[in-house]
Coordinates of C-alpha atoms in Angstrom, one line a residue:
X26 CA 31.5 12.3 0.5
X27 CA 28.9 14.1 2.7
X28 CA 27.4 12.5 5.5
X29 CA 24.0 12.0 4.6
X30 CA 25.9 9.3 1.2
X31 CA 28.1 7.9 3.8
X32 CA 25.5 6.6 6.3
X33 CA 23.8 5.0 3.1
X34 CA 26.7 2.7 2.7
X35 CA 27.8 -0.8 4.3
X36 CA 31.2 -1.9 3.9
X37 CA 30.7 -3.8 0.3
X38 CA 29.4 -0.6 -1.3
X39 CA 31.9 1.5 -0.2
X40 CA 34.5 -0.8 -1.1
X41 CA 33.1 -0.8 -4.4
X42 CA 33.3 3.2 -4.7
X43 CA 36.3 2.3 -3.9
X44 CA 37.6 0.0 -6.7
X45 CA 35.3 1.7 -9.1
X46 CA 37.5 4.6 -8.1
X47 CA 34.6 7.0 -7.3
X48 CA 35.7 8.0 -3.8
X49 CA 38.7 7.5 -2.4
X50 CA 40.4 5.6 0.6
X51 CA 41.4 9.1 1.8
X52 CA 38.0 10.8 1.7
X53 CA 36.4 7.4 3.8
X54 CA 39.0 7.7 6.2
X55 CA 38.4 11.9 6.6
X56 CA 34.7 11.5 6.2
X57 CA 34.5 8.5 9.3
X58 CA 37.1 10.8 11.4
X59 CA 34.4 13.3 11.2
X60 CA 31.3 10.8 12.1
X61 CA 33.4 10.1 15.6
X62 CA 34.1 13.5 16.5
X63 CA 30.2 14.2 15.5
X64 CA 28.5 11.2 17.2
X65 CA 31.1 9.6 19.7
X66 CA 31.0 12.4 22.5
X67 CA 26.6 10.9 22.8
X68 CA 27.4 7.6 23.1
X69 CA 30.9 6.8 24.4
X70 CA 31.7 4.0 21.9
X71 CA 35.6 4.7 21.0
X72 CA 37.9 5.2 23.7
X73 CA 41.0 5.5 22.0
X74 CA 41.3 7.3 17.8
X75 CA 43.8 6.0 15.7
X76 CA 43.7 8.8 13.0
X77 CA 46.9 9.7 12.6
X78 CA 47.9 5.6 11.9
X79 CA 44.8 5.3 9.4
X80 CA 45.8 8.4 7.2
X81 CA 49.5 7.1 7.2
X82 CA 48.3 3.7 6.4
X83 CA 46.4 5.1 3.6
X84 CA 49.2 6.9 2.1
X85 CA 51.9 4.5 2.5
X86 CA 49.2 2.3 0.3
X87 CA 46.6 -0.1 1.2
X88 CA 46.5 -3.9 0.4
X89 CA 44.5 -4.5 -3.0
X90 CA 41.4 -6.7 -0.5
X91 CA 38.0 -7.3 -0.7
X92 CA 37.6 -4.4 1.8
X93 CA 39.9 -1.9 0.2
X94 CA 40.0 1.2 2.6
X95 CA 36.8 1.1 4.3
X96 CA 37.1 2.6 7.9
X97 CA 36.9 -0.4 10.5
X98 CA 36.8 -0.1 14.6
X99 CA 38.2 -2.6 16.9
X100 CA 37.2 -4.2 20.1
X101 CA 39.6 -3.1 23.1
X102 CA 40.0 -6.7 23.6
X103 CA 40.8 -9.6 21.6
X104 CA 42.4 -7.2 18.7
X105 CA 46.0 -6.4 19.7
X106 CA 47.9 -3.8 17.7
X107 CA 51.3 -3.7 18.0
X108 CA 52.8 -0.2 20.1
X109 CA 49.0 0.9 21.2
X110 CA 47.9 0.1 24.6
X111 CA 45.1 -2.1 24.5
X112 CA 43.3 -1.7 28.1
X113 CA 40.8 -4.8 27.6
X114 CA 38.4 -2.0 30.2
X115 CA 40.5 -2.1 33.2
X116 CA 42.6 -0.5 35.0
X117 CA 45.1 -2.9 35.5
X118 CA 46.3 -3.2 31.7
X119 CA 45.7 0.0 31.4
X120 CA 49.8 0.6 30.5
X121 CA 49.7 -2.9 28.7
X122 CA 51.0 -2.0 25.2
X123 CA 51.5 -5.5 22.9
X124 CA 55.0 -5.6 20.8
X125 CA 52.4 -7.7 18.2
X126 CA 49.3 -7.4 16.2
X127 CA 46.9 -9.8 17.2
X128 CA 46.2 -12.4 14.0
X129 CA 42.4 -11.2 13.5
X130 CA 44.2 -7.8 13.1
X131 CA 47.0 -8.8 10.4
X132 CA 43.8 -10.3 8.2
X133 CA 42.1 -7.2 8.7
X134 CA 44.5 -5.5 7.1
X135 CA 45.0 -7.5 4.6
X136 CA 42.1 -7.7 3.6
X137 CA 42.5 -3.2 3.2
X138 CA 40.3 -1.8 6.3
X139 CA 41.4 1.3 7.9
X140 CA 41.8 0.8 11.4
X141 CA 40.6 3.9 12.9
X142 CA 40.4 3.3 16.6
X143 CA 39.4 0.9 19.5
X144 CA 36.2 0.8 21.4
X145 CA 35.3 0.6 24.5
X146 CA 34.2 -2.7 26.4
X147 CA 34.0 -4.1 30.1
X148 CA 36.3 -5.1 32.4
X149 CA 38.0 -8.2 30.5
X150 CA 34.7 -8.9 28.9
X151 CA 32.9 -9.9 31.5
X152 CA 29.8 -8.0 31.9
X153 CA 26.5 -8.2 29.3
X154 CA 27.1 -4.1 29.6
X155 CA 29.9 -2.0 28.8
X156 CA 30.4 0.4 31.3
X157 CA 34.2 -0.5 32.4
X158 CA 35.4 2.5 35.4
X159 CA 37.8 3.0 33.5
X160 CA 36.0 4.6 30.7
X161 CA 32.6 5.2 31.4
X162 CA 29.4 3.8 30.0
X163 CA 29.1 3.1 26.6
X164 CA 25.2 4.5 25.6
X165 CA 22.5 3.1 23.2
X166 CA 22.4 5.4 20.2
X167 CA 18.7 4.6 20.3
X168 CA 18.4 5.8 23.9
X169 CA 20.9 7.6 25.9
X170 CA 19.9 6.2 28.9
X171 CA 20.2 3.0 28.0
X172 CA 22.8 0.5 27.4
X173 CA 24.4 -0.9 24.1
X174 CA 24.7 -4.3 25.7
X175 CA 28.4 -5.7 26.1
X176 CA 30.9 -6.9 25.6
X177 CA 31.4 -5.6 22.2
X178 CA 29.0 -2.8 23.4
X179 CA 31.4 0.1 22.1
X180 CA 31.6 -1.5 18.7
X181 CA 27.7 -1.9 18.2
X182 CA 27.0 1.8 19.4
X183 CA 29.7 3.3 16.7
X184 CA 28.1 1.2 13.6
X185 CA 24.6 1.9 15.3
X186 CA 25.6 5.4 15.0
X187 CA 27.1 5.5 12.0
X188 CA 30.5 6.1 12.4
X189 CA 31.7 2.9 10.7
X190 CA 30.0 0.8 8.8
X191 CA 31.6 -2.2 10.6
X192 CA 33.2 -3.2 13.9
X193 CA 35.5 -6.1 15.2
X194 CA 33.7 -7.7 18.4
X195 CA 34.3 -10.9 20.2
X196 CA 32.0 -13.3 21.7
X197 CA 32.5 -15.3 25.1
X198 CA 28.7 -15.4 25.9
X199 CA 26.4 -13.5 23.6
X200 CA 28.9 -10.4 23.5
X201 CA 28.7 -10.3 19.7
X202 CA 24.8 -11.1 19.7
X203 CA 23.7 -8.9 22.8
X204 CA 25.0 -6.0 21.7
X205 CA 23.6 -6.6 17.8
X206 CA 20.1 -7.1 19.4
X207 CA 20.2 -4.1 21.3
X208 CA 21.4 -1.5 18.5
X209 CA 19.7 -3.2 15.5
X210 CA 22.6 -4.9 13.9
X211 CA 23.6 -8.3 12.7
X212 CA 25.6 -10.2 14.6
X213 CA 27.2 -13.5 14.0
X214 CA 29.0 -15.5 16.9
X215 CA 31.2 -18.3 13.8
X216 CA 31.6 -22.0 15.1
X217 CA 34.4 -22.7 17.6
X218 CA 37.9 -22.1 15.6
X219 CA 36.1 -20.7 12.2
X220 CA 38.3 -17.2 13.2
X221 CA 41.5 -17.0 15.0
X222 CA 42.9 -15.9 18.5
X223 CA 46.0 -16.1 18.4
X224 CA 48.5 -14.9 19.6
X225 CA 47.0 -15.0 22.9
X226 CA 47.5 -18.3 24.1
X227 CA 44.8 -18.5 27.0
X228 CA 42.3 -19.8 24.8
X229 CA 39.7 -17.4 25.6
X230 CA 37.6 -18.3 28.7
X231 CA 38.3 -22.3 27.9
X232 CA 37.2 -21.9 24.1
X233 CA 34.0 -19.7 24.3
X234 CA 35.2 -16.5 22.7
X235 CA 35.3 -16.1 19.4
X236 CA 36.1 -13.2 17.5
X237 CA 34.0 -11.6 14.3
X238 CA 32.3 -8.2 14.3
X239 CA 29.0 -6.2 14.3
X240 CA 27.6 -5.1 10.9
X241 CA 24.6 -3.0 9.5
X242 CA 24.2 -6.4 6.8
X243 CA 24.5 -9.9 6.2
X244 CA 26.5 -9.5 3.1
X245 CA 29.4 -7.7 5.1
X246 CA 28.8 -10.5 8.0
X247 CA 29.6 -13.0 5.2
X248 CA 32.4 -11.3 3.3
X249 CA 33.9 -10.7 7.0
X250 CA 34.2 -14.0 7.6
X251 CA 35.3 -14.6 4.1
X252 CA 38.4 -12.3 5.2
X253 CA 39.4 -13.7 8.9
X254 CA 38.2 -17.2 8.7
X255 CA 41.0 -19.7 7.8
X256 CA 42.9 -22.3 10.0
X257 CA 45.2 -21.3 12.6
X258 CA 48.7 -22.5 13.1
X259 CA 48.0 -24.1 16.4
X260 CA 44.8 -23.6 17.0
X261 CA 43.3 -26.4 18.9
X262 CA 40.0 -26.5 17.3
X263 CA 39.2 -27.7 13.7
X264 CA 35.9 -26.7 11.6
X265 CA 34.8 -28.0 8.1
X266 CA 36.0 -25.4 5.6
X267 CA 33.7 -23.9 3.9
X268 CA 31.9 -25.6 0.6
X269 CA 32.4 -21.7 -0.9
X270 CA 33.3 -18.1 0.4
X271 CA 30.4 -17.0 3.0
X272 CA 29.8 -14.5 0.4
X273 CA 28.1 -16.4 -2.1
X274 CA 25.4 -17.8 0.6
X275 CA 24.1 -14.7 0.5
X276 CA 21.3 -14.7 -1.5
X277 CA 21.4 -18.7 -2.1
X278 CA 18.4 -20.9 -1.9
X279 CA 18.6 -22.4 1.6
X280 CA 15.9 -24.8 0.3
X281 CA 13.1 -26.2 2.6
X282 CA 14.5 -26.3 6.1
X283 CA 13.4 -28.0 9.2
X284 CA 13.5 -25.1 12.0
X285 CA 12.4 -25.4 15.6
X286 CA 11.0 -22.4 17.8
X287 CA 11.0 -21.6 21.6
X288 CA 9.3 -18.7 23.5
X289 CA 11.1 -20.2 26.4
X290 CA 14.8 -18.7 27.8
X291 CA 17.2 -21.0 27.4
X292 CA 18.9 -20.9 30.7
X293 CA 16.0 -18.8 33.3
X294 CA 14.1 -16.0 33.4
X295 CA 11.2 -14.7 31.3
X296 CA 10.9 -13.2 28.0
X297 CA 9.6 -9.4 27.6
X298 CA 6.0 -9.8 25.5
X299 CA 7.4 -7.5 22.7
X300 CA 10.4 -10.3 22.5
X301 CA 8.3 -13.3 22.9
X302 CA 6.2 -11.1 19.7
X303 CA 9.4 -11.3 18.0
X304 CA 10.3 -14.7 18.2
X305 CA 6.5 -15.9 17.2
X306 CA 6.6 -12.9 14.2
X307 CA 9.8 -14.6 12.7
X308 CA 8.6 -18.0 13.0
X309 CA 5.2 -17.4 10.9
X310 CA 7.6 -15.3 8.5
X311 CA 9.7 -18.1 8.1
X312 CA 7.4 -20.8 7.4
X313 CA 5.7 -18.1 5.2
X314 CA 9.0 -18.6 3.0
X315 CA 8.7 -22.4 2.7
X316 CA 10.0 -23.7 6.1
X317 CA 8.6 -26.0 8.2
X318 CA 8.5 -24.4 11.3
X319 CA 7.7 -26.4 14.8
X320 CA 7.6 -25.4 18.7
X321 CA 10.6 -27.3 19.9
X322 CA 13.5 -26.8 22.6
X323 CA 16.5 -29.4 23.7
X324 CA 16.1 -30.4 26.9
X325 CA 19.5 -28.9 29.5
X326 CA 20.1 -28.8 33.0
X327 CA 19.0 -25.1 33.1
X328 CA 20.6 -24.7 36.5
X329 CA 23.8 -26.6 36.6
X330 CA 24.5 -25.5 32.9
X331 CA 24.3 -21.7 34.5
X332 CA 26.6 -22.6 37.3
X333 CA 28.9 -24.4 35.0
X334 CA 29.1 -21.6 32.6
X335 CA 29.8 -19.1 35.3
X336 CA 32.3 -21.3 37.5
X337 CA 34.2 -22.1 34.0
X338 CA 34.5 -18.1 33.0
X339 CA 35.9 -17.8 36.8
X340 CA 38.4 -20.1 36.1
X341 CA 39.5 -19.1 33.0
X342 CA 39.3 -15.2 34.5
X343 CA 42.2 -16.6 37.1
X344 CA 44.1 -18.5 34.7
X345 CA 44.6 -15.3 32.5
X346 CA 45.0 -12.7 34.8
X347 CA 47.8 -15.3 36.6
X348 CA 49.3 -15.3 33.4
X349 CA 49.1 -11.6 32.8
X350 CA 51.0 -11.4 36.9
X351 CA 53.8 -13.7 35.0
X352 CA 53.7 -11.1 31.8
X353 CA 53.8 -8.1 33.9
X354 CA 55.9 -9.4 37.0
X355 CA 53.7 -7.9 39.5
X356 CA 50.8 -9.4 41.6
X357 CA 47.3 -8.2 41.4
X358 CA 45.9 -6.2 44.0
X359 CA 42.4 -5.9 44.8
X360 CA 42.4 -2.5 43.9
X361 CA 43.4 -3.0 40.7
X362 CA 40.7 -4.4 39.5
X363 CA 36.6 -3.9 39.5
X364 CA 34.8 -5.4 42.6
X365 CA 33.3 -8.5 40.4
X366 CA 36.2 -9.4 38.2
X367 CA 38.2 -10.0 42.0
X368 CA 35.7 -12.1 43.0
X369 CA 35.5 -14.2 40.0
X370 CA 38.8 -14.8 40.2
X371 CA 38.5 -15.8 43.6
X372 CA 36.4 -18.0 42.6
X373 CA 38.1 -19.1 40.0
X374 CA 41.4 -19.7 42.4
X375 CA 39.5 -21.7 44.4
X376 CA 37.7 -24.5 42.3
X377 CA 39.4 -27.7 42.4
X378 CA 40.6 -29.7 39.8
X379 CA 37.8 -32.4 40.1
X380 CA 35.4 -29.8 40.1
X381 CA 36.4 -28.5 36.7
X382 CA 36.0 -31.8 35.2
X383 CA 32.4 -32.3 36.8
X384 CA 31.4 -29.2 34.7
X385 CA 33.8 -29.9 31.8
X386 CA 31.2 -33.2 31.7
X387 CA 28.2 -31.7 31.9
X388 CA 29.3 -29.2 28.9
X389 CA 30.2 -31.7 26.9
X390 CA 26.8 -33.7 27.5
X391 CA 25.0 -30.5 26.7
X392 CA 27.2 -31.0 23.2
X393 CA 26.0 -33.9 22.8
X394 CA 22.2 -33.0 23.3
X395 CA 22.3 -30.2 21.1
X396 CA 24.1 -32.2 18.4
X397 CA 20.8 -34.6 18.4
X398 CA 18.5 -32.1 18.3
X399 CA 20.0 -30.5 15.1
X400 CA 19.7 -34.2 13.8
X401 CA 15.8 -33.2 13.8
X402 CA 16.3 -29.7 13.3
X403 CA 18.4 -27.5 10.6
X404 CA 17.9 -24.2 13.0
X405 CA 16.8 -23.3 15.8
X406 CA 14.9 -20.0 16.4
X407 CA 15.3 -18.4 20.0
X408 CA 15.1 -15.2 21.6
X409 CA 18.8 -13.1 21.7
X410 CA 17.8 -11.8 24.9
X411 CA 15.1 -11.2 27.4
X412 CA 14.5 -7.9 27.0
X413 CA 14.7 -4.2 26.0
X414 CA 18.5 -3.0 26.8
X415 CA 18.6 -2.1 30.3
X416 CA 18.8 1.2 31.7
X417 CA 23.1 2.1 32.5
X418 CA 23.7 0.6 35.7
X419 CA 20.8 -1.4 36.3
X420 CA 22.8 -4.4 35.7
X421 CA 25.6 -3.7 37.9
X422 CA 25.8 -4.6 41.5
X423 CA 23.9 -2.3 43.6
X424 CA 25.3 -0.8 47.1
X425 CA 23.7 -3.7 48.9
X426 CA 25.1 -6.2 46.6
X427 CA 28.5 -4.9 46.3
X428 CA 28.4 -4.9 50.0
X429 CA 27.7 -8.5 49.9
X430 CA 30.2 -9.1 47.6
X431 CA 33.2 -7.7 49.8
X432 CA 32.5 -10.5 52.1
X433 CA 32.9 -13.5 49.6
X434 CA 36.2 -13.2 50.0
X435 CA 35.8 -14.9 53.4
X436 CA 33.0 -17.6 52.8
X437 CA 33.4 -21.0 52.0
X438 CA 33.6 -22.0 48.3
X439 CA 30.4 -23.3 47.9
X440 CA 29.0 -20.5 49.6
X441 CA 31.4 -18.0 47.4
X442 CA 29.7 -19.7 44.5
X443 CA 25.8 -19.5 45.5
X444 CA 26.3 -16.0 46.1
X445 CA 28.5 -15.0 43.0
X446 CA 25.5 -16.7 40.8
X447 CA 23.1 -14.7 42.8
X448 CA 24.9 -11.6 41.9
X449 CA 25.1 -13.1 37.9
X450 CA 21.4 -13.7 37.9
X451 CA 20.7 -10.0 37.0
X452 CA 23.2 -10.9 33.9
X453 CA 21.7 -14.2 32.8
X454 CA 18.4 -13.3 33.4
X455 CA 18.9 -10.2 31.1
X456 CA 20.4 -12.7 28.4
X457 CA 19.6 -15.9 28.7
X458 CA 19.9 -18.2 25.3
X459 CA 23.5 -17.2 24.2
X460 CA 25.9 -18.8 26.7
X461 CA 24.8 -22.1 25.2
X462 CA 26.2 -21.7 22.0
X463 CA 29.3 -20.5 23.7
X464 CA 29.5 -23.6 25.4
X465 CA 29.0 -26.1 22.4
X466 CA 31.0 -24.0 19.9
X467 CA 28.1 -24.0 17.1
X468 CA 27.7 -21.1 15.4
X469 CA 24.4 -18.0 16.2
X470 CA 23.5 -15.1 14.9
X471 CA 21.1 -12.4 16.1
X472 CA 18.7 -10.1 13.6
X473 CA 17.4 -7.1 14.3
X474 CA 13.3 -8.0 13.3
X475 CA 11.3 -6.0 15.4
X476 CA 11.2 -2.4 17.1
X477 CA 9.3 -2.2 20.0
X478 CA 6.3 0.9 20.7
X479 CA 9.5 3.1 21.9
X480 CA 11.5 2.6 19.0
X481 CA 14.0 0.1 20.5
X482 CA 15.9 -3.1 18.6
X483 CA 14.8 -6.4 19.4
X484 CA 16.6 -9.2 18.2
X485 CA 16.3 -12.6 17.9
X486 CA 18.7 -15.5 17.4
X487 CA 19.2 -18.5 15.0
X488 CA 21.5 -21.5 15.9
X489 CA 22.8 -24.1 13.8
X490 CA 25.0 -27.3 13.4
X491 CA 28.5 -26.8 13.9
X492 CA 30.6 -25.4 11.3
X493 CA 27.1 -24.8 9.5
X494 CA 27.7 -20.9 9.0
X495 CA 26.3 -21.4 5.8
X496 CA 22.8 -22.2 6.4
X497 CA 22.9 -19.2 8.9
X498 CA 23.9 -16.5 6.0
X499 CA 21.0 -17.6 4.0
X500 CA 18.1 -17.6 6.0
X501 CA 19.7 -14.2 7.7
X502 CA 19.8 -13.5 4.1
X503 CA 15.7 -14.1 3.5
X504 CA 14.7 -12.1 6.4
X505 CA 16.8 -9.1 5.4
X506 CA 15.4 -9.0 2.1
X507 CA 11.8 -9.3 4.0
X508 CA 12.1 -6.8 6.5
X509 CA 15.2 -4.6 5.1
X510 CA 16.5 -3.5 8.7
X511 CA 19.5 -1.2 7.4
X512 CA 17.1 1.6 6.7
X513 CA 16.7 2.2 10.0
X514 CA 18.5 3.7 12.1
X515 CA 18.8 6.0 15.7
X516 CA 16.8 9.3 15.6
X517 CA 19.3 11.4 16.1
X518 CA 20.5 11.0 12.6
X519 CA 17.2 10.9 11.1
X520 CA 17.3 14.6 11.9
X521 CA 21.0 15.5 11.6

């Protein structure tokens, strides 16, 4: 298969040239070994190949799945496989090799992807960019000099680019949906417990993360999820099963819907105008389609809902690298990790119980709020974030800041804490409507609508009920059939 077919292709239709046995496993797997060594030394996107294990898999004979032997990338973090290190971006697992594949990973096999390498991603996740010092910036295949968002930012750059067709990511605050906005993809963040963790028993920054993957369409979002979502032997979340396989909402009526708009961020900051565009473009489009389609927002505690977000990822960053010092049976060092994952766990260190459960409140009140207002409304239309992707490094601490950030160590918590936001705002301003849905476990996706004047993604971002996936699909489902984002894609291969 030459490259110019390849690119064509999302994961269904090569797994039906597949099954209709007009290209082999063999040839996918050589042709997407060739796509990284082309297009991964411009963007940075996979740090570590697994070529050698994908031809072997294929020859020892792939699983008869839905995805039979369509080359497939994973996140380096949240997708263990068993006797390859998996760094998660930092330095201090950077020898961490895991005796087990993580469950995601078994059902990816199953279901027949070829697992061709892992991708790069920030220092445990935490960062809305990926550009870990361990292995460099990850770069925006639409513009080098910009970023591909994080956390999942090296997956979204290699399916941007063309080197998969798909990509596991995972999702603790808009890391699915950040980088999906800023490389033109779909990205779907499932309800709390739709996918599994497991065997990592941390939970995942409290319950936020969830794990699913970037795509080019929403018929290989949905057949995805068809593949990786089923319950979890003890998983501590439940959600509704399914009425039928994702797969088949694609496509399906999703009748008259009720679906509420806001121009407004979420949490704070202010919306870019080609984004606010965005948001107001989809909304006529959609009640173009038979929606009614109303200005609307639930009303949060913008503030304390930032500062609860933030002081409950501190916590969970010290409760899992304390249990990684257990695992490993050596204490962390300052050095060993990047300047802001130490003082998040600082932070995290230094909370106190009551605390916790003064924010655990306040989350679960936002729960509640947002439950009511999809009483009123089926979806809820926002932007994915505020802005174009930022320029690499733009959103990392500066001198000055890192400067400040050396003395936390010594200041009070409550001062620790003003400061560490203040350092954060640069994140949540950059993305400020995903952490929400983080926090109340429903499930978002962002769509690529819009380009702006330069040529760069914009997303935006639907919510829905809980365990509601469904509804999601399909009206993702309407707008790709309106707009028909997979055609494009970065320069760079329009000329290749």
């Amino acid at each position: 298969m030459r490259a110019d077919e390849y690119i064509e292709h999302d994961a269904t239709s090569l797994a039906a040239l597949v099954r209709k046995g007009e290209v082999t496993a063999a040839e996918l797997v050589e042709r997407a070994i060739t796509q990284i060594e082309t297009h991964n030394p411009r963007v940075n996107a996979v740090i570590r190949r697994m070529s050698e294990e994908a031809r072997a898999a294929v020859a020892q004979g792939l699983p008869e799945g839905p995805l039979r032997g369509v080359p497939f990338l994973l996140k380096d973090l949240g997708a263990d496989v068993a006797g390859l290190p998996s760094t998660m971006g930092s330095r201090y697992f950077a020898d961490h090799v895991p005796t087990v594949d993580s469950e995601i990973v078994r059902r990816h096999r199953a279901a027949g992807l070829v697992l061709l390498g892992k991708t790069n991603t920030p220092e445990v996740g935490l960062m809305g960019v990926t550009e870990p010092e361990l292995h460099g910036p990850t770069r925006n295949p639409y513009d080098g000099d910009r970023t591909p968002g994080g956390s999942s930012g090296g997956s979204a750059a290699a399916v941007a680019a063309r080197m998969v067709p798909a990509a596991h990511g995972g999702d603790g605050g808009g890391s699915i949906r950040i980088p999906a906005a800023a490389c033109g993809l779909v990205g779907l963040k499932p309800s709390r417990g739709r996918t599994p963790s497991g065997p990592d028993p941390s939970g995942r920054w409290a319950g936020y993360v969830v794990q699913h993957a970037l795509t080019r369409s929403v018929r290989d979002c949905a057949l995805l999820l068809d593949v990786t979502s089923a319950p979890e032997v003890g998983s501590p979340s439940h959600v509704p099963a399914p009425a039928r396989p994702f797969r088949e909402e694609v496509g399906r009526d999703p009748g008259r819907l009720r679906i509420a708009f806001t121009t407004e961020p979420l949490l704070q900051g202010q919306l870019h105008p080609e984004h606010r565009a965005a948001i107001e473009q989809t909304a006529a489009r959609l009640a173009a389609l038979g929606h009614d389609v109303e200005p609307a927002r639930p009303q949060l505690e913008r503030e304390a809902l930032a500062d609860a977000y933030v002081s409950t990822v501190a916590a969970s960053v010290y409760g899992d690298l304390a249990y990684a010092e257990r695992l490993r049976g050596r204490r962390l060092r300052p050095g060993d990790v990047e300047l802001p994952t130490w003082v998040m766990r600082e932070i995290g260190r230094t909370l106190g119980a009551g605390r916790l459960m003064e924010l655990h409140n306040l989350q679960n009140a936002t729960t509640a709020e947002l439950g009511r207002f999809h009483e009123r409304y089926d979806l809820l239309l926002t932007a994915t974030t505020a802005g174009p992707p930022a320029r690499i490094g733009a959103l990392l601490p500066t001198p000055l800041e890192r400067a400040g950030l050396q003395l936390l160590r010594r200041l009070p918590l409550r001062s620790l804490l003003r400061q560490a936001l203040v350092a954060a705002r640069k994140q949540l301003e950059a993305y400020p409507s995903t952490q929400v849905f983080n926090i109340t476990g429903q499930p978002a996706i962002s769509l690529p609508v819009h380009r702006t004047p330069e040529g760069l993604p914009v997303g935006v971002q639907l919510s829905a009920r809980f365990g509601d996936e469904a509804t999601l699909l399909r009206v993702a489902a309407q707008l790709e059939a309106e707009l028909r984002w997979e055609q494009v894609r970065p320069r760079f291969l329009e000329s290749s």
